[in-house]
Structure formats: C-alpha cells, structure tokens
PDB file of C-alpha atoms in Angstrom:
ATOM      1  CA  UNK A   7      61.576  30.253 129.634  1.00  0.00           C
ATOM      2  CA  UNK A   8      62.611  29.940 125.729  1.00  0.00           C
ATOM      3  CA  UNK A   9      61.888  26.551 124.200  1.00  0.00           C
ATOM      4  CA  UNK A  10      65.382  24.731 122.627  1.00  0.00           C
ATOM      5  CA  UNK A  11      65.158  26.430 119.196  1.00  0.00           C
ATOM      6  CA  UNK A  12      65.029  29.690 120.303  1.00  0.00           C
ATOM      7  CA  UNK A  13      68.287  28.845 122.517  1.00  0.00           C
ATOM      8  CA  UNK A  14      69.616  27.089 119.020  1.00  0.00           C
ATOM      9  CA  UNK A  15      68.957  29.923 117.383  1.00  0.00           C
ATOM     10  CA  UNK A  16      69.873  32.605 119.358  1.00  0.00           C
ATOM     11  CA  UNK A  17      73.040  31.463 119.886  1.00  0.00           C
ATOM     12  CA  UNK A  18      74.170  31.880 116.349  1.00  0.00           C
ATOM     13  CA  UNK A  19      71.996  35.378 115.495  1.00  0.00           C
ATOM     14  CA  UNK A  20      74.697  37.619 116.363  1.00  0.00           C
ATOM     15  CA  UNK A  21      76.795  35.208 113.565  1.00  0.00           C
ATOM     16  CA  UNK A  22      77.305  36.664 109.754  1.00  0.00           C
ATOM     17  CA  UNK A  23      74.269  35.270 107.445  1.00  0.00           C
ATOM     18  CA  UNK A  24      76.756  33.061 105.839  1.00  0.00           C
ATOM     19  CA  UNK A  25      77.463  31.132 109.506  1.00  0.00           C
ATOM     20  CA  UNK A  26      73.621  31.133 110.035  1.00  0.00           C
ATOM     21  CA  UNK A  27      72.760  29.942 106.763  1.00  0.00           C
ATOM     22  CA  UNK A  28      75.791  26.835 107.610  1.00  0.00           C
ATOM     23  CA  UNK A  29      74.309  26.517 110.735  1.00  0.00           C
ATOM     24  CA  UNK A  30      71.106  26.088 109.467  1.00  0.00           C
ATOM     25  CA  UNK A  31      71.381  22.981 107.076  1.00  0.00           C
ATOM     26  CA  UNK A  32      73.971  21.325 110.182  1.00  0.00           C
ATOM     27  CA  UNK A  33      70.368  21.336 111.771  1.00  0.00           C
ATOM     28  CA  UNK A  34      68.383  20.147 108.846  1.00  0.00           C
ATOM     29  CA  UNK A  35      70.816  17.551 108.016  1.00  0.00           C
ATOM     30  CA  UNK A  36      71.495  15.876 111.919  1.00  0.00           C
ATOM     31  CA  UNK A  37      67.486  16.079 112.110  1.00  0.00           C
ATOM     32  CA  UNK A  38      67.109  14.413 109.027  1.00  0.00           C
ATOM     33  CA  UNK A  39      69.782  11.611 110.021  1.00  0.00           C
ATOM     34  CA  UNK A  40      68.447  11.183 113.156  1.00  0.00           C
ATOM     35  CA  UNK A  41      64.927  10.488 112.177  1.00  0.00           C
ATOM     36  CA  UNK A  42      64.767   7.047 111.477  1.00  0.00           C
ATOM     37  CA  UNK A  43      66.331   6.656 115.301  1.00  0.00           C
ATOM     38  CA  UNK A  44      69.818   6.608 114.104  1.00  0.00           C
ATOM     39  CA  UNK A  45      72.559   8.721 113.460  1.00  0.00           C
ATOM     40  CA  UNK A  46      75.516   6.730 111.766  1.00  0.00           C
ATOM     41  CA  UNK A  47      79.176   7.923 111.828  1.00  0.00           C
ATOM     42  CA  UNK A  48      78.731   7.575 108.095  1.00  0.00           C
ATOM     43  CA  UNK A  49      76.208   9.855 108.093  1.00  0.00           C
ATOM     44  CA  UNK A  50      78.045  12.192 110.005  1.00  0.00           C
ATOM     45  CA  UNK A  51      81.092  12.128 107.518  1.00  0.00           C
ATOM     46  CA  UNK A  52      79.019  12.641 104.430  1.00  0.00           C
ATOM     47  CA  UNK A  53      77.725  16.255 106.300  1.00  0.00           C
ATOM     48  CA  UNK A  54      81.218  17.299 106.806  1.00  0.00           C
ATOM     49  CA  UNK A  55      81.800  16.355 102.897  1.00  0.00           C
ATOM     50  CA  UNK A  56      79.352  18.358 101.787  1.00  0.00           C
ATOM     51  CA  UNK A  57      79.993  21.292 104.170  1.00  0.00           C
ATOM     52  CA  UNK A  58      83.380  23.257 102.938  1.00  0.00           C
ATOM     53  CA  UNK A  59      85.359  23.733 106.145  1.00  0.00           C
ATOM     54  CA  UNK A  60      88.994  24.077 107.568  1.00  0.00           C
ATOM     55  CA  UNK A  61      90.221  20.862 109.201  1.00  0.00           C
ATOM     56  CA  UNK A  62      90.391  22.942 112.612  1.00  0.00           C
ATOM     57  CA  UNK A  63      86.994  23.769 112.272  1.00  0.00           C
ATOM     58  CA  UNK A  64      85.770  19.981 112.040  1.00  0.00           C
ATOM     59  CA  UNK A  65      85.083  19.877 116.211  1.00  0.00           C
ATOM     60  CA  UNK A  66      82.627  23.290 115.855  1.00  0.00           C
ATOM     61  CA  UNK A  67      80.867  21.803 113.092  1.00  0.00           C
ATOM     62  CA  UNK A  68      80.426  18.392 115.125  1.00  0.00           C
ATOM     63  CA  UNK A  69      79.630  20.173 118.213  1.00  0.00           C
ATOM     64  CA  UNK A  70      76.487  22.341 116.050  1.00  0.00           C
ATOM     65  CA  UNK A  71      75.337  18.106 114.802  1.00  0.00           C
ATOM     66  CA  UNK A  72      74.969  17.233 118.118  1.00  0.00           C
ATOM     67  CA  UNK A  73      72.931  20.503 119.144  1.00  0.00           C
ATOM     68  CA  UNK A  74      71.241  20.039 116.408  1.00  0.00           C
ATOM     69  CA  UNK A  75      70.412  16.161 116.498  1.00  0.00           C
ATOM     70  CA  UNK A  76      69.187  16.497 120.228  1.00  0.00           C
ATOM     71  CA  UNK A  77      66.903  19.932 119.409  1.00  0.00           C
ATOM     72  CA  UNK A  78      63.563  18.701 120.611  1.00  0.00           C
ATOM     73  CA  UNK A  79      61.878  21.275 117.925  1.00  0.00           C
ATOM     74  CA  UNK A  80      59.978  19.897 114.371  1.00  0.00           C
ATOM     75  CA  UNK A  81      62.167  19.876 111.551  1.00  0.00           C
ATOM     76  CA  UNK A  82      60.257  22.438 110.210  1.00  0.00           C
ATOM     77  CA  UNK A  83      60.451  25.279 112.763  1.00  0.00           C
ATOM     78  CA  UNK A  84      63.829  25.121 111.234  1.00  0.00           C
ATOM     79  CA  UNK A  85      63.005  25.032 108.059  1.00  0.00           C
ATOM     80  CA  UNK A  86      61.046  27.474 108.189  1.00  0.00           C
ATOM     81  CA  UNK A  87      63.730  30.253 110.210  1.00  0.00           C
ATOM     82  CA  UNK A  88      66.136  29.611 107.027  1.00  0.00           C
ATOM     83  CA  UNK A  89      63.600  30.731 104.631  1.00  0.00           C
ATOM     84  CA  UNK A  90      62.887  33.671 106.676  1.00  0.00           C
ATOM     85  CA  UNK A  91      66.598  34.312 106.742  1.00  0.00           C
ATOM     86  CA  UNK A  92      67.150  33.758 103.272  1.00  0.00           C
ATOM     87  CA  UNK A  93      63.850  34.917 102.107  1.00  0.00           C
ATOM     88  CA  UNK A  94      61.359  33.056  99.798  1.00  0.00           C
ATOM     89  CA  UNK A  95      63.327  33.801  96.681  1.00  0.00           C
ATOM     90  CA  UNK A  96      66.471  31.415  97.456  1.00  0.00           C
ATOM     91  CA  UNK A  97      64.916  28.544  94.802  1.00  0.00           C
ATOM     92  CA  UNK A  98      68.056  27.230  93.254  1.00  0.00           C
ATOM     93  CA  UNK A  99      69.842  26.230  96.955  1.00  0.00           C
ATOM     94  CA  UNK A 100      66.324  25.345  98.811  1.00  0.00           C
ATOM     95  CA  UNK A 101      66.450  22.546  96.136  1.00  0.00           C
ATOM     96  CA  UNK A 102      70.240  22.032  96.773  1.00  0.00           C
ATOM     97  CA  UNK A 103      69.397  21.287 100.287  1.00  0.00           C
ATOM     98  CA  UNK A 104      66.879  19.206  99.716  1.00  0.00           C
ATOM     99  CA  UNK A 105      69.006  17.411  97.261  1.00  0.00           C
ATOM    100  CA  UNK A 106      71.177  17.393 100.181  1.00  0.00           C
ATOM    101  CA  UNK A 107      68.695  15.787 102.808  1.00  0.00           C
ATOM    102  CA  UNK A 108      68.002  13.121 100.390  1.00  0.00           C
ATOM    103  CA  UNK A 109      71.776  11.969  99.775  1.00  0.00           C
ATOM    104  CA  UNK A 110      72.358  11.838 103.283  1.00  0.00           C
ATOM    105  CA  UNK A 111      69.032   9.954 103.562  1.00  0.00           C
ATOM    106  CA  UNK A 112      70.269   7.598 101.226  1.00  0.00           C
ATOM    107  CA  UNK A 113      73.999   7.074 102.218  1.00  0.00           C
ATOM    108  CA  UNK A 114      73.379   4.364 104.703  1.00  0.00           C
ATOM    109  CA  UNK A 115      71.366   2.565 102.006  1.00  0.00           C
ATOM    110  CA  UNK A 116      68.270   2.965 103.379  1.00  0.00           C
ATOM    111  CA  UNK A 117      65.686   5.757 102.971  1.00  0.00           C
ATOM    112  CA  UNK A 118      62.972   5.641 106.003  1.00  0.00           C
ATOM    113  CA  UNK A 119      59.430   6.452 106.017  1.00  0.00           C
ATOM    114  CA  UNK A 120      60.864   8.832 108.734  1.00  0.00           C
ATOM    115  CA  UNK A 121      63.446  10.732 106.811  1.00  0.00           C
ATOM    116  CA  UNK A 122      61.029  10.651 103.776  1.00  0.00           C
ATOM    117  CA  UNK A 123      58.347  12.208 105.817  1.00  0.00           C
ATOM    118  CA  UNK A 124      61.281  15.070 106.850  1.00  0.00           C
ATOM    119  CA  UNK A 125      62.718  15.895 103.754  1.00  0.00           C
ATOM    120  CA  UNK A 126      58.880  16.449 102.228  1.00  0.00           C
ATOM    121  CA  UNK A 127      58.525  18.441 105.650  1.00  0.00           C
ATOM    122  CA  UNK A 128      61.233  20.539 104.680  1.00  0.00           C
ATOM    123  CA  UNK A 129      60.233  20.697 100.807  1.00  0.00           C
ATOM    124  CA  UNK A 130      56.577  22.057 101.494  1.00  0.00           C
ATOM    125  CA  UNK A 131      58.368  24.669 103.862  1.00  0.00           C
ATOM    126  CA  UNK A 132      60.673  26.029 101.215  1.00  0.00           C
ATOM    127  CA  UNK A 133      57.849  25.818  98.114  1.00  0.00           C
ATOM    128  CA  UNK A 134      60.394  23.121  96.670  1.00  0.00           C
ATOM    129  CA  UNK A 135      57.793  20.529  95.952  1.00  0.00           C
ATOM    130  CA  UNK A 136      58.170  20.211  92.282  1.00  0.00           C
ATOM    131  CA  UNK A 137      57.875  16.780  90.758  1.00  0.00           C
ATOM    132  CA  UNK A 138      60.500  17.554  88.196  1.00  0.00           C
ATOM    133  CA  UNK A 139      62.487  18.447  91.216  1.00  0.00           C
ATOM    134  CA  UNK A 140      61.560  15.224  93.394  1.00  0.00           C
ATOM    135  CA  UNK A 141      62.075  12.811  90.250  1.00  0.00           C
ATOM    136  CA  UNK A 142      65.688  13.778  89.180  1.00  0.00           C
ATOM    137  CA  UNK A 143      66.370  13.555  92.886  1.00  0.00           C
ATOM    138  CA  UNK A 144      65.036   9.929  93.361  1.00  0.00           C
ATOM    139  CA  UNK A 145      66.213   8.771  89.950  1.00  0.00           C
ATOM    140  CA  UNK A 146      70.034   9.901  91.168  1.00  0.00           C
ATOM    141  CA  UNK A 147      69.533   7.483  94.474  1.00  0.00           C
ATOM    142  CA  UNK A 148      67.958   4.928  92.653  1.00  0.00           C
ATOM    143  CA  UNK A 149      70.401   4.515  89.524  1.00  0.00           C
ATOM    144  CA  UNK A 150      71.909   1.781  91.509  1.00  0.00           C
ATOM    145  CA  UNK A 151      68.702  -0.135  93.172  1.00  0.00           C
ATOM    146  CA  UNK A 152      70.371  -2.852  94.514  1.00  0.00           C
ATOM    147  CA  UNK A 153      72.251  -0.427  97.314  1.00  0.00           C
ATOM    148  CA  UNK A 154      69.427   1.608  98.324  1.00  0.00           C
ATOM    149  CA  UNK A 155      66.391  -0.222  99.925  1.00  0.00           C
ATOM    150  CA  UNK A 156      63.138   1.917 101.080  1.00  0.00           C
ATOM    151  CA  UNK A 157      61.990   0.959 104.631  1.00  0.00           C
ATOM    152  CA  UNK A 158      59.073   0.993 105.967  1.00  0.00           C
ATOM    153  CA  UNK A 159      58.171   0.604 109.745  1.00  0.00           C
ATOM    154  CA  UNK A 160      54.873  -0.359 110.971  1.00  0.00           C
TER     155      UNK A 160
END
C-alpha cells in the first residue's frame, strides 16, 4: 500500500511541470500554516494572493490546501520531490518560496517555533540556507515589530 505522499503525488504526475511545480508550494505553504496547529482563513487568503489563478479555479486550489494540510508526510519529503522536479539549479525561486513560507508564517502575526523549524526544514532541502538570504527575509517581517511577535511553546 503507498503511503499519502505518494497518493499526493501521483495524482498530479501526469500534470504539466508548471501544475506540479503550483502544486508543490500549495503543499509547502498549507504544511507550513498548519504547523503551529492552526490553519487561519487568513492564512488561507494570503496563499491564493500569492498564487496567480482564475477566479473559477479558486475551489481546485482550496481543494489541493486541504490535501495538502492533512498529508501525514514531513515537510520535507516534499521539499525535497520539488527540487528533484525542478532540479538543484532553481536558486532564485527556492529562495522565493522560502520568502514565501516566511510571509505566510508571519501574516497572522506570529511566527512559531513550529513554522520556524519548517521553513529551515525546507531551506536545508533546497541549499537556500544563506544568511544574507535569511536576514533580508527576517528584516522584511520585522520592519514593523510591534505586529509580529515570535512564539515559543514549551
């Protein structure tokens, strides 16, 4: 019997690389929101901002969150089928979607230890883990302290 991802995936491998690659950082992103144990409307609407789409194609998009969000698989098993996909020399938009991960970490104001721990996941998978990279990132979310709080659980 195949495990959840390889259902996930399947599904969509018979798609164009441009639906995989969409398909893909859906995944990422409702993985990433639902890490800290939530996964806010607002959250939601900020992925279908980011992701260029038709209005009639808002359900299909919603429908691929909510696969993705209840995929029992790591984070990175994902992660790590896009850079396959794309190949190792995709630098430029690994970063945007990490850049991605951490705005929609950030939008309901606070960042988990959780989401943190994902979007570093994700980072080491892709080779992303500059500092350069990471400060410009957290200086962008930070600009305005006073909406964005880190929390920790423990």
């Amino acid at each position: 019997m195949k495990n959840r991802t390889l259902d996930l995936w399947d599904k969509y491998s018979k798609c164009d690389k441009q639906t995989i690659v969409i398909v893909a950082v859906l995944v990422l992103s409702a993985k990433l929101c639902k890490a800290d144990g939530h996964f806010y409307q607002i959250e939601e609407y900020e992925i279908l901002k980011i992701i260029p789409h038709e209005s009639y194609q808002r359900t299909v998009l919603i429908e691929i969150l909510e696969e993705g969000a209840s995929d029992p698989n790591p984070i990175q098993e994902d992660a790590r089928r896009l850079k396959k996909i794309l190949g190792g020399n995709n630098t430029t938009f690994f970063e945007f979607i990490i850049a991605v991960l951490y705005r929609l970490a950030e939008v309901d104001h606070i960042i988990s230890e959780e989401e943190i721990r994902d979007i570093n996941i994700v980072a080491i998978e892709f080779g992303v883990t500059s500092e350069p990279l990471t400060r410009r990132i957290l200086n962008l979310l930070y600009k305005d302290k006073k909406k964005t709080k880190l929390r920790a659980y423990g």
